[in-house]
């Protein structure tokens, strides 16, 4: 299953972790045509395998926040937390939450 695929990927490529966008940017609300969500997500492999996953802020797209995911194999929680913390400290992408002005698209 998913655990075997992730384990093989990590071992074959000598990886400590897998990283990538958590998801694409948040969609704009469209009451007529429906919301348009992106297709990018790194949460599914971690969820399907049951392996540890963490997401930290990594910037903005169209002024909307995006996250960077780190996940790895079984019992690697401490390692991915350390990686995520190091990334967060090095990049300083974390911001105080707030509300944006509404706009019509």
XYZ file of N, CA and C in Angstrom:
315
model
N 0.797 -1.181 0.000
C 0.000 0.000 0.000
C 0.855 1.266 0.000
N 0.285 2.299 0.525
C 0.915 3.625 0.528
C 2.212 3.640 1.334
N 2.248 2.916 2.456
C 3.472 2.882 3.275
C 4.642 2.322 2.478
N 4.399 1.234 1.759
C 5.462 0.608 0.972
C 5.959 1.550 -0.125
N 5.043 2.251 -0.779
C 5.428 3.191 -1.841
C 6.301 4.307 -1.274
N 5.878 4.898 -0.154
C 6.652 5.986 0.459
C 7.999 5.464 0.947
N 8.009 4.313 1.621
C 9.265 3.738 2.113
C 10.240 3.479 0.971
N 9.751 2.898 -0.131
C 10.609 2.626 -1.291
C 11.144 3.912 -1.905
N 10.294 4.929 -2.012
C 10.715 6.215 -2.569
C 11.828 6.839 -1.728
N 11.646 6.840 -0.410
C 12.655 7.414 0.484
C 13.964 6.631 0.410
N 13.860 5.304 0.467
C 15.054 4.461 0.474
C 15.787 4.499 -0.867
N 15.065 4.331 -1.953
C 15.671 4.290 -3.290
C 16.416 5.581 -3.613
N 15.858 6.711 -3.191
C 16.456 8.010 -3.504
C 17.283 8.589 -2.363
N 17.464 7.802 -1.294
C 18.256 8.210 -0.126
C 17.786 9.563 0.417
N 16.475 9.676 0.628
C 15.870 10.919 1.102
C 15.587 10.850 2.597
N 15.786 11.972 3.270
C 15.384 12.083 4.672
C 13.905 12.430 4.771
N 13.406 13.174 3.796
C 12.009 13.611 3.804
C 11.607 14.000 2.385
N 10.315 14.178 2.210
C 9.755 14.670 0.948
C 9.122 16.016 1.259
N 9.340 16.981 0.395
C 8.801 18.315 0.632
C 8.195 18.873 -0.654
N 7.218 19.714 -0.488
C 6.557 20.348 -1.623
C 5.410 21.204 -1.131
N 4.720 21.866 -2.053
C 3.584 22.696 -1.662
C 2.536 21.862 -0.940
N 2.038 22.384 0.164
C 0.977 21.689 0.886
C -0.255 21.607 0.002
N -0.664 22.729 -0.529
C -1.775 22.837 -1.483
C -1.517 24.095 -2.300
N -2.250 24.267 -3.362
C -2.163 25.519 -4.097
C -2.781 26.634 -3.271
N -2.741 27.859 -3.755
C -3.327 28.966 -2.987
C -4.836 28.801 -2.835
N -5.368 29.449 -1.826
C -6.816 29.401 -1.594
C -7.541 29.950 -2.819
N -8.711 29.411 -3.059
C -9.470 29.856 -4.227
C -10.283 31.104 -3.900
N -10.619 31.834 -4.935
C -11.550 32.950 -4.790
C -12.959 32.384 -4.756
N -13.822 33.015 -4.004
C -15.207 32.564 -3.920
C -15.962 33.082 -5.137
N -16.613 32.196 -5.838
C -17.394 32.559 -7.014
C -18.801 32.001 -6.832
N -19.743 32.878 -6.470
C -21.105 32.431 -6.163
C -21.880 31.985 -7.400
N -21.417 32.359 -8.582
C -22.129 31.984 -9.805
C -21.586 30.671 -10.384
N -20.271 30.581 -10.566
C -19.678 29.414 -11.218
C -19.070 28.405 -10.243
N -19.036 28.728 -8.975
C -18.442 27.823 -7.990
C -16.967 28.122 -7.780
N -16.490 27.734 -6.638
C -15.093 27.983 -6.291
C -14.172 27.118 -7.150
N -13.026 27.670 -7.484
C -12.064 26.963 -8.324
C -10.847 26.589 -7.474
N -10.797 25.340 -7.053
C -9.691 24.856 -6.226
C -8.569 24.353 -7.103
N -7.340 24.514 -6.627
C -6.177 23.973 -7.315
C -6.108 22.464 -7.128
N -5.282 21.822 -7.900
C -5.160 20.366 -7.838
C -3.916 19.912 -7.085
N -3.028 20.822 -6.707
C -1.769 20.464 -6.061
C -2.017 20.171 -4.586
N -1.527 19.022 -4.104
C -1.645 18.703 -2.684
C -0.620 17.651 -2.303
N 0.126 17.918 -1.246
C 1.077 16.935 -0.740
C 0.547 16.272 0.528
N -0.675 16.577 0.901
C -1.228 15.995 2.121
C -1.696 14.555 1.918
N -2.140 14.206 0.728
C -2.707 12.870 0.490
C -1.715 11.732 0.732
N -0.483 11.779 0.192
C 0.426 10.652 0.437
C 0.718 10.438 1.925
N 0.874 11.526 2.661
C 1.128 11.394 4.099
C -0.091 10.816 4.803
N -1.274 11.282 4.440
C -2.501 10.789 5.070
C -2.740 9.315 4.743
N -2.527 8.931 3.494
C -2.781 7.544 3.093
C -1.785 6.571 3.712
N -0.550 7.038 3.934
C 0.457 6.160 4.532
C 0.412 6.194 6.059
N -0.203 7.235 6.618
C -0.229 7.381 8.070
C 1.087 7.896 8.626
N 1.919 8.438 7.760
C 3.231 8.920 8.182
C 3.167 10.385 8.606
N 4.164 10.825 9.399
C 4.143 12.195 9.920
C 4.248 13.247 8.818
N 3.542 14.349 9.048
C 3.458 15.442 8.079
C 3.355 16.747 8.845
N 4.020 17.783 8.346
C 3.904 19.119 8.935
C 3.913 20.137 7.801
N 3.190 21.221 7.992
C 3.124 22.289 6.997
C 3.464 23.614 7.662
N 4.299 24.406 6.992
C 4.684 25.725 7.508
C 4.491 26.765 6.406
N 4.307 28.033 6.778
C 4.155 29.087 5.770
C 5.396 29.179 4.883
N 5.166 29.413 3.576
C 6.328 29.534 2.680
C 6.195 30.671 1.674
N 5.225 31.523 1.835
C 5.108 32.656 0.926
C 3.676 32.885 0.498
N 3.542 33.596 -0.611
C 2.215 33.941 -1.115
C 2.170 33.800 -2.632
N 0.982 33.484 -3.121
C 0.686 33.484 -4.551
C -0.572 34.319 -4.709
N -0.532 35.317 -5.567
C -1.653 36.257 -5.723
C -2.054 36.851 -4.374
N -1.064 37.120 -3.547
C -1.252 37.698 -2.209
C -2.034 36.779 -1.266
N -2.098 35.493 -1.582
C -2.738 34.504 -0.716
C -1.663 33.558 -0.178
N -1.730 33.198 1.102
C -0.677 32.375 1.702
C -0.678 30.938 1.181
N 0.528 30.389 1.081
C 0.699 28.977 0.739
C 1.624 28.344 1.772
N 1.554 27.024 1.872
C 2.368 26.308 2.847
C 3.301 25.312 2.183
N 4.381 24.997 2.889
C 5.341 23.988 2.453
C 5.207 22.792 3.381
N 5.017 21.613 2.802
C 4.868 20.381 3.574
C 6.177 19.619 3.658
N 6.368 18.984 4.792
C 7.464 18.048 5.004
C 6.822 16.752 5.486
N 7.169 15.624 4.889
C 6.743 14.353 5.460
C 7.792 13.293 5.198
N 7.764 12.255 6.032
C 8.774 11.213 5.955
C 8.176 9.903 6.434
N 9.037 8.933 6.676
C 8.594 7.609 7.083
C 8.225 7.518 8.551
N 7.946 6.305 8.968
C 7.498 6.036 10.337
C 8.515 6.517 11.372
N 7.993 7.088 12.435
C 8.776 7.508 13.608
C 9.822 8.574 13.286
N 9.577 9.400 12.282
C 10.523 10.460 11.902
C 9.986 11.838 12.272
N 9.043 11.880 13.219
C 8.404 13.137 13.607
C 9.420 14.197 14.015
N 10.355 13.824 14.879
C 11.349 14.780 15.363
C 12.165 15.392 14.239
N 12.518 14.578 13.261
C 13.324 15.062 12.138
C 12.557 16.056 11.271
N 11.295 15.749 10.964
C 10.570 16.683 10.096
C 10.181 17.954 10.844
N 9.955 17.850 12.152
C 9.700 19.071 12.931
C 10.939 19.950 12.910
N 12.119 19.354 13.061
C 13.371 20.120 13.019
C 13.578 20.765 11.649
N 13.287 20.030 10.581
C 13.424 20.586 9.223
C 12.467 21.753 9.018
N 11.221 21.562 9.416
C 10.211 22.610 9.248
C 10.564 23.844 10.066
N 11.042 23.635 11.285
C 11.431 24.757 12.140
C 12.612 25.507 11.527
N 13.601 24.779 11.020
C 14.763 25.421 10.388
C 14.330 26.242 9.177
N 13.430 25.699 8.357
C 12.922 26.436 7.200
C 12.198 27.695 7.646
N 11.339 27.549 8.649
C 10.550 28.684 9.136
C 11.454 29.784 9.693
N 12.489 29.399 10.426
C 13.408 30.385 10.992
C 14.247 31.063 9.909
N 14.632 30.307 8.891
C 15.472 30.859 7.825
C 14.703 31.787 6.894
N 13.428 31.518 6.669
C 12.678 32.284 5.673
C 11.802 33.383 6.250
N 11.383 33.250 7.499
C 10.540 34.263 8.169
C 9.259 34.571 7.393
N 8.633 33.555 6.800
C 7.386 33.763 6.055
C 6.161 33.871 6.948
N 6.313 33.589 8.211
C 5.163 33.626 9.118
C 4.698 35.065 9.303
N 3.386 35.270 9.232
C 2.794 36.601 9.389
C 1.631 36.548 10.362
N 1.333 37.690 10.934
C 0.153 37.804 11.780
C -1.084 37.657 10.891
N -2.043 36.815 11.276
C -3.246 36.652 10.452
C -4.068 37.933 10.382
N -4.797 38.089 9.322
C -5.660 39.257 9.165
C -6.699 39.005 8.096
N -7.550 39.985 7.883
C -8.586 39.894 6.861
C -8.237 40.807 5.698
N -8.535 40.355 4.500
C -8.345 41.160 3.294
C -9.658 41.862 2.972
N -9.540 42.995 2.307
C -10.752 43.675 1.845
C -11.421 42.815 0.786
N -12.726 42.789 0.810
C -13.477 42.032 -0.194
C -13.367 42.733 -1.543
N -13.375 41.963 -2.602
C -13.370 42.541 -3.941
C -14.240 41.683 -4.841
N -14.739 42.290 -5.869
C -15.534 41.561 -6.850
C -14.649 41.227 -8.032
N -14.667 39.964 -8.434
C -13.820 39.540 -9.551
C -14.606 39.545 -10.838
